[in-house]
mmCIF file of C-alpha atoms in Angstrom:
data_model
loop_
_atom_site.group_PDB
_atom_site.id
_atom_site.type_symbol
_atom_site.label_atom_id
_atom_site.label_comp_id
_atom_site.label_asym_id
_atom_site.label_seq_id
_atom_site.Cartn_x
_atom_site.Cartn_y
_atom_site.Cartn_z
ATOM 1 C CA MET A 1 22.864 -6.141 -8.961
ATOM 2 C CA LEU A 2 21.140 -4.373 -11.878
ATOM 3 C CA LYS A 3 22.415 -1.121 -13.304
ATOM 4 C CA ILE A 4 20.722 0.766 -16.113
ATOM 5 C CA GLU A 5 22.692 3.698 -17.478
ATOM 6 C CA ASN A 6 21.215 6.331 -19.790
ATOM 7 C CA ILE A 7 19.115 4.005 -21.921
ATOM 8 C CA ASN A 8 17.025 5.285 -24.814
ATOM 9 C CA VAL A 9 14.319 3.112 -26.322
ATOM 10 C CA PHE A 10 12.243 3.816 -29.426
ATOM 11 C CA TYR A 11 9.069 2.323 -30.901
ATOM 12 C CA GLY A 12 9.636 3.320 -34.523
ATOM 13 C CA ALA A 13 9.810 7.104 -34.397
ATOM 14 C CA ILE A 14 8.399 7.312 -30.850
ATOM 15 C CA HIS A 15 11.034 8.017 -28.205
ATOM 16 C CA ALA A 16 9.549 5.936 -25.360
ATOM 17 C CA ILE A 17 12.423 5.911 -22.840
ATOM 18 C CA LYS A 18 14.609 8.993 -22.537
ATOM 19 C CA ASP A 19 18.002 8.617 -20.937
ATOM 20 C CA ILE A 20 16.918 6.762 -17.817
ATOM 21 C CA SER A 21 19.260 5.358 -15.177
ATOM 22 C CA ILE A 22 18.146 2.930 -12.451
ATOM 23 C CA GLU A 23 19.972 0.864 -9.846
ATOM 24 C CA VAL A 24 18.675 -2.219 -8.044
ATOM 25 C CA ASN A 25 20.770 -3.644 -5.220
ATOM 26 C CA GLU A 26 20.655 -7.290 -4.208
ATOM 27 C CA GLY A 27 17.860 -8.059 -1.739
ATOM 28 C CA GLU A 28 15.854 -4.916 -2.444
ATOM 29 C CA ILE A 29 12.331 -4.294 -3.668
ATOM 30 C CA VAL A 30 12.571 -1.370 -6.083
ATOM 31 C CA THR A 31 9.450 0.095 -7.653
ATOM 32 C CA LEU A 32 8.795 2.160 -10.769
ATOM 33 C CA ILE A 33 5.631 4.202 -10.483
ATOM 34 C CA GLY A 34 3.971 6.532 -12.938
ATOM 35 C CA ALA A 35 0.853 7.095 -15.010
ATOM 36 C CA ASN A 36 -0.260 4.897 -17.888
ATOM 37 C CA GLY A 37 2.062 5.295 -20.862
ATOM 38 C CA ALA A 38 4.930 6.684 -18.762
ATOM 39 C CA GLY A 39 7.307 3.958 -19.990
ATOM 40 C CA LYS A 40 7.257 1.595 -17.017
ATOM 41 C CA SER A 41 6.464 -1.614 -18.948
ATOM 42 C CA THR A 42 8.815 -0.575 -21.752
ATOM 43 C CA THR A 43 11.623 -0.367 -19.181
ATOM 44 C CA LEU A 44 10.947 -3.922 -17.960
ATOM 45 C CA ARG A 45 10.638 -5.258 -21.498
ATOM 46 C CA THR A 46 14.027 -3.723 -22.312
ATOM 47 C CA ILE A 47 15.670 -5.316 -19.265
ATOM 48 C CA SER A 48 14.204 -8.732 -20.136
ATOM 49 C CA GLY A 49 15.419 -8.546 -23.734
ATOM 50 C CA LEU A 50 12.054 -8.140 -25.470
ATOM 51 C CA LEU A 51 13.124 -4.672 -26.633
ATOM 52 C CA LYS A 52 16.568 -3.405 -27.531
ATOM 53 C CA PRO A 53 17.822 -0.040 -26.291
ATOM 54 C CA LYS A 54 19.096 2.287 -29.006
ATOM 55 C CA THR A 55 21.762 3.649 -26.670
ATOM 56 C CA GLY A 56 22.809 3.081 -23.073
ATOM 57 C CA LYS A 57 23.990 0.217 -20.933
ATOM 58 C CA ILE A 58 22.276 -2.488 -18.868
ATOM 59 C CA THR A 59 24.453 -4.599 -16.576
ATOM 60 C CA PHE A 60 23.268 -7.477 -14.396
ATOM 61 C CA GLU A 61 25.728 -8.753 -11.777
ATOM 62 C CA GLY A 62 28.491 -6.995 -13.713
ATOM 63 C CA LYS A 63 27.601 -8.526 -17.087
ATOM 64 C CA ASP A 64 26.409 -6.394 -19.995
ATOM 65 C CA ILE A 65 22.981 -7.735 -21.047
ATOM 66 C CA ALA A 66 21.661 -4.907 -23.260
ATOM 67 C CA GLY A 67 20.298 -6.334 -26.489
ATOM 68 C CA ILE A 68 20.916 -10.025 -25.771
ATOM 69 C CA PRO A 69 17.959 -12.349 -26.588
ATOM 70 C CA ALA A 70 15.201 -12.794 -23.996
ATOM 71 C CA GLN A 71 15.819 -16.539 -23.522
ATOM 72 C CA ALA A 72 19.494 -15.843 -22.773
ATOM 73 C CA ILE A 73 18.476 -13.238 -20.197
ATOM 74 C CA VAL A 74 16.323 -15.811 -18.344
ATOM 75 C CA LYS A 75 19.455 -17.990 -18.139
ATOM 76 C CA THR A 76 21.384 -15.142 -16.461
ATOM 77 C CA GLY A 77 18.864 -15.185 -13.577
ATOM 78 C CA ILE A 78 16.180 -12.640 -14.536
ATOM 79 C CA SER A 79 12.534 -13.633 -14.908
ATOM 80 C CA GLN A 80 9.523 -11.469 -15.767
ATOM 81 C CA VAL A 81 5.866 -11.695 -14.784
ATOM 82 C CA PRO A 82 4.277 -9.861 -17.721
ATOM 83 C CA GLU A 83 1.494 -7.302 -17.573
ATOM 84 C CA GLY A 84 -1.861 -9.013 -18.104
ATOM 85 C CA ARG A 85 -0.421 -12.299 -16.740
ATOM 86 C CA ARG A 86 -0.129 -14.015 -20.167
ATOM 87 C CA VAL A 87 -0.683 -17.539 -18.910
ATOM 88 C CA PHE A 88 -1.013 -20.294 -21.535
ATOM 89 C CA ALA A 89 -4.806 -20.559 -21.449
ATOM 90 C CA ASN A 90 -5.126 -23.969 -23.152
ATOM 91 C CA MET A 91 -2.562 -25.645 -20.932
ATOM 92 C CA THR A 92 -3.067 -26.856 -17.375
ATOM 93 C CA VAL A 93 -1.714 -25.097 -14.291
ATOM 94 C CA MET A 94 0.907 -27.842 -13.964
ATOM 95 C CA GLU A 95 2.002 -27.497 -17.612
ATOM 96 C CA ASN A 96 2.334 -23.720 -17.241
ATOM 97 C CA LEU A 97 4.589 -24.202 -14.219
ATOM 98 C CA GLU A 98 6.665 -26.841 -16.006
ATOM 99 C CA LEU A 99 7.186 -24.386 -18.874
ATOM 100 C CA GLY A 100 8.593 -21.906 -16.364
ATOM 101 C CA ALA A 101 11.436 -24.374 -15.748
ATOM 102 C CA TYR A 102 12.214 -24.954 -19.443
ATOM 103 C CA ILE A 103 15.839 -23.791 -19.087
ATOM 104 C CA ARG A 104 16.522 -26.297 -16.288
ATOM 105 C CA SER A 105 17.367 -29.995 -16.321
ATOM 106 C CA ASP A 106 17.744 -30.686 -12.568
ATOM 107 C CA LYS A 107 14.671 -32.875 -12.057
ATOM 108 C CA SER A 108 14.844 -33.023 -8.258
ATOM 109 C CA GLY A 109 15.323 -29.241 -8.024
ATOM 110 C CA ILE A 110 12.363 -28.656 -10.336
ATOM 111 C CA ALA A 111 10.165 -30.952 -8.208
ATOM 112 C CA GLU A 112 11.311 -29.120 -5.063
ATOM 113 C CA ASP A 113 10.468 -25.731 -6.577
ATOM 114 C CA MET A 114 7.104 -27.015 -7.808
ATOM 115 C CA ASN A 115 6.300 -28.020 -4.216
ATOM 116 C CA SER A 116 7.341 -24.648 -2.881
ATOM 117 C CA VAL A 117 5.142 -22.871 -5.501
ATOM 118 C CA PHE A 118 2.201 -25.024 -4.350
ATOM 119 C CA GLU A 119 2.986 -24.210 -0.706
ATOM 120 C CA ARG A 120 3.058 -20.513 -1.499
ATOM 121 C CA PHE A 121 -0.074 -20.692 -3.687
ATOM 122 C CA PRO A 122 -2.299 -23.484 -2.279
ATOM 123 C CA ARG A 123 -5.066 -22.591 -4.761
ATOM 124 C CA LEU A 124 -2.802 -23.622 -7.638
ATOM 125 C CA LEU A 125 -2.349 -27.054 -6.053
ATOM 126 C CA GLU A 126 -6.145 -27.471 -5.858
ATOM 127 C CA ARG A 127 -6.386 -26.535 -9.543
ATOM 128 C CA LYS A 128 -3.207 -28.112 -10.898
ATOM 129 C CA SER A 129 -5.044 -30.151 -13.589
ATOM 130 C CA GLN A 130 -7.341 -27.271 -14.562
ATOM 131 C CA LEU A 131 -6.816 -25.265 -17.769
ATOM 132 C CA ALA A 132 -5.152 -21.938 -16.955
ATOM 133 C CA GLY A 133 -7.714 -20.023 -19.019
ATOM 134 C CA THR A 134 -10.502 -21.105 -16.641
ATOM 135 C CA LEU A 135 -8.838 -19.612 -13.538
ATOM 136 C CA SER A 136 -9.938 -16.317 -11.983
ATOM 137 C CA GLY A 137 -7.796 -13.204 -12.516
ATOM 138 C CA GLY A 138 -6.192 -13.546 -9.089
ATOM 139 C CA GLU A 139 -5.390 -17.213 -9.650
ATOM 140 C CA GLN A 140 -3.889 -16.420 -13.060
ATOM 141 C CA GLN A 141 -1.687 -13.781 -11.387
ATOM 142 C CA MET A 142 -0.514 -16.381 -8.862
ATOM 143 C CA LEU A 143 0.177 -18.807 -11.714
ATOM 144 C CA ALA A 144 2.165 -16.187 -13.656
ATOM 145 C CA MET A 145 4.243 -15.512 -10.532
ATOM 146 C CA GLY A 146 4.711 -19.211 -9.818
ATOM 147 C CA ARG A 147 5.746 -19.836 -13.430
ATOM 148 C CA ALA A 148 8.376 -17.072 -13.229
ATOM 149 C CA LEU A 149 9.733 -18.495 -9.957
ATOM 150 C CA MET A 150 10.225 -21.918 -11.588
ATOM 151 C CA SER A 151 13.321 -20.608 -13.383
ATOM 152 C CA ARG A 152 14.852 -19.792 -9.947
ATOM 153 C CA PRO A 153 15.429 -16.097 -10.727
ATOM 154 C CA ARG A 154 17.715 -13.946 -8.636
ATOM 155 C CA LEU A 155 15.882 -10.891 -9.980
ATOM 156 C CA LEU A 156 12.108 -10.957 -10.517
ATOM 157 C CA LEU A 157 10.523 -8.312 -12.760
ATOM 158 C CA LEU A 158 6.854 -7.787 -11.892
ATOM 159 C CA ASP A 159 4.698 -5.815 -14.317
ATOM 160 C CA GLU A 160 1.436 -4.488 -12.808
ATOM 161 C CA PRO A 161 0.657 -7.504 -10.570
ATOM 162 C CA SER A 162 -2.416 -5.790 -9.055
ATOM 163 C CA MET A 163 -4.069 -4.922 -12.369
ATOM 164 C CA GLY A 164 -7.761 -5.807 -12.469
ATOM 165 C CA LEU A 165 -7.786 -7.516 -9.079
ATOM 166 C CA ALA A 166 -10.168 -6.954 -6.160
ATOM 167 C CA PRO A 167 -8.646 -4.963 -3.244
ATOM 168 C CA LEU A 168 -8.429 -8.017 -0.955
ATOM 169 C CA LEU A 169 -6.534 -9.968 -3.585
ATOM 170 C CA VAL A 170 -4.219 -7.022 -4.233
ATOM 171 C CA LYS A 171 -3.242 -7.136 -0.555
ATOM 172 C CA GLU A 172 -2.591 -10.877 -0.795
ATOM 173 C CA ILE A 173 -0.443 -10.510 -3.939
ATOM 174 C CA PHE A 174 1.673 -7.785 -2.318
ATOM 175 C CA THR A 175 2.161 -9.908 0.815
ATOM 176 C CA ILE A 176 3.383 -12.734 -1.450
ATOM 177 C CA VAL A 177 5.788 -10.320 -3.216
ATOM 178 C CA GLN A 178 7.275 -9.457 0.196
ATOM 179 C CA GLU A 179 7.609 -13.167 1.075
ATOM 180 C CA ILE A 180 9.351 -13.896 -2.234
ATOM 181 C CA ASN A 181 11.738 -11.042 -1.489
ATOM 182 C CA ARG A 182 12.387 -12.262 2.069
ATOM 183 C CA THR A 183 13.379 -15.690 0.761
ATOM 184 C CA GLY A 184 16.186 -14.133 -1.261
ATOM 185 C CA THR A 185 14.772 -12.890 -4.591
ATOM 186 C CA THR A 186 15.388 -9.268 -5.537
ATOM 187 C CA VAL A 187 12.307 -7.571 -7.014
ATOM 188 C CA LEU A 188 11.818 -4.779 -9.544
ATOM 189 C CA LEU A 189 8.144 -3.858 -9.451
ATOM 190 C CA VAL A 190 6.167 -1.787 -11.945
ATOM 191 C CA GLU A 191 2.858 -0.747 -10.474
ATOM 192 C CA GLN A 192 0.050 1.765 -10.961
ATOM 193 C CA ASN A 193 -1.119 1.244 -7.384
ATOM 194 C CA ALA A 194 1.524 3.640 -6.059
ATOM 195 C CA ASN A 195 0.293 3.444 -2.451
ATOM 196 C CA MET A 196 0.811 -0.307 -2.263
ATOM 197 C CA ALA A 197 4.067 -0.258 -4.209
ATOM 198 C CA LEU A 198 5.652 2.440 -2.021
ATOM 199 C CA SER A 199 4.487 0.670 1.149
ATOM 200 C CA ILE A 200 6.576 -2.454 0.393
ATOM 201 C CA ALA A 201 9.522 -1.008 -1.593
ATOM 202 C CA ASN A 202 12.938 0.102 -0.357
ATOM 203 C CA LYS A 203 13.533 2.483 -3.225
ATOM 204 C CA ALA A 204 11.337 4.103 -5.859
ATOM 205 C CA TYR A 205 11.610 5.882 -9.191
ATOM 206 C CA VAL A 206 8.870 8.065 -10.653
ATOM 207 C CA LEU A 207 8.568 7.900 -14.443
ATOM 208 C CA GLU A 208 6.827 10.607 -16.450
ATOM 209 C CA THR A 209 6.644 10.434 -20.256
ATOM 210 C CA GLY A 210 9.771 8.319 -20.503
ATOM 211 C CA ARG A 211 11.903 10.280 -18.028
ATOM 212 C CA ILE A 212 12.698 9.758 -14.357
ATOM 213 C CA THR A 213 11.462 12.851 -12.549
ATOM 214 C CA LEU A 214 11.983 11.711 -8.943
ATOM 215 C CA SER A 215 13.820 8.933 -7.163
ATOM 216 C CA GLY A 216 14.771 8.008 -3.635
ATOM 217 C CA ASP A 217 13.741 6.134 -0.505
ATOM 218 C CA ALA A 218 10.208 4.739 -1.009
ATOM 219 C CA LYS A 219 8.909 5.919 2.396
ATOM 220 C CA GLU A 220 10.239 9.439 1.758
ATOM 221 C CA LEU A 221 8.640 9.559 -1.688
ATOM 222 C CA ALA A 222 5.341 8.341 -0.206
ATOM 223 C CA ALA A 223 5.476 11.333 2.149
ATOM 224 C CA SER A 224 6.399 13.840 -0.596
ATOM 225 C CA GLU A 225 3.652 16.317 -1.413
ATOM 226 C CA ASP A 226 4.322 16.178 -5.184
ATOM 227 C CA VAL A 227 4.027 12.399 -5.232
ATOM 228 C CA ARG A 228 0.951 12.450 -3.024
ATOM 229 C CA LYS A 229 -0.822 14.912 -5.301
ATOM 230 C CA ALA A 230 0.098 13.150 -8.534
ATOM 231 C CA TYR A 231 -0.181 9.460 -7.579
ATOM 232 C CA LEU A 232 -1.628 8.945 -4.116
ATOM 233 C CA GLY A 233 -4.887 10.832 -4.388
ATOM 234 C CA GLY A 234 -3.844 13.988 -2.518
#
């Protein structure tokens, strides 16, 4: 579904992504794990069109998308939940969700998806008229995920969904990610909580200073001694 081939990404003179190649098949949950500053978020930002690769190829469902504008990438069927949630603080929950559907004009479909977001996240329904900036961190994460789902993505890019959340909420968010995947959305997940990410993913890539150092079946990587020592606390 998504194929990244030998991309290189720079921030000015800094070579942030070095020749990485990643594949995501339809229906999978694929995770990128690695320390802070390894290049995980940069990879997602490049896929979603916020950054342009200097060299390399990104194809989504056979179409070359490297370097096309972010709004055009949403129209191809890719949506991103950004790191730090980035909800529109001075707008209500409902308005944030409506913005997620800005590329669509099918009113009945939008209403249907709004209902399914509220079914999946009942707390958002309770707070639909509340300003997004007044929600708790966990609720803002749910809103950011709901907003991304409103564009009906076939591929969902999730950037650090567990960041800053209490352990119980982290569990809930990961359960929701699995549900979203089961209902037909492919997921590419960037996550510092390697234990949780590897427990729900099919496939995993380990990023270190802009390079992929390991890749393979998520369960096998979770059992690997190198991965355990570096990312899973021994």
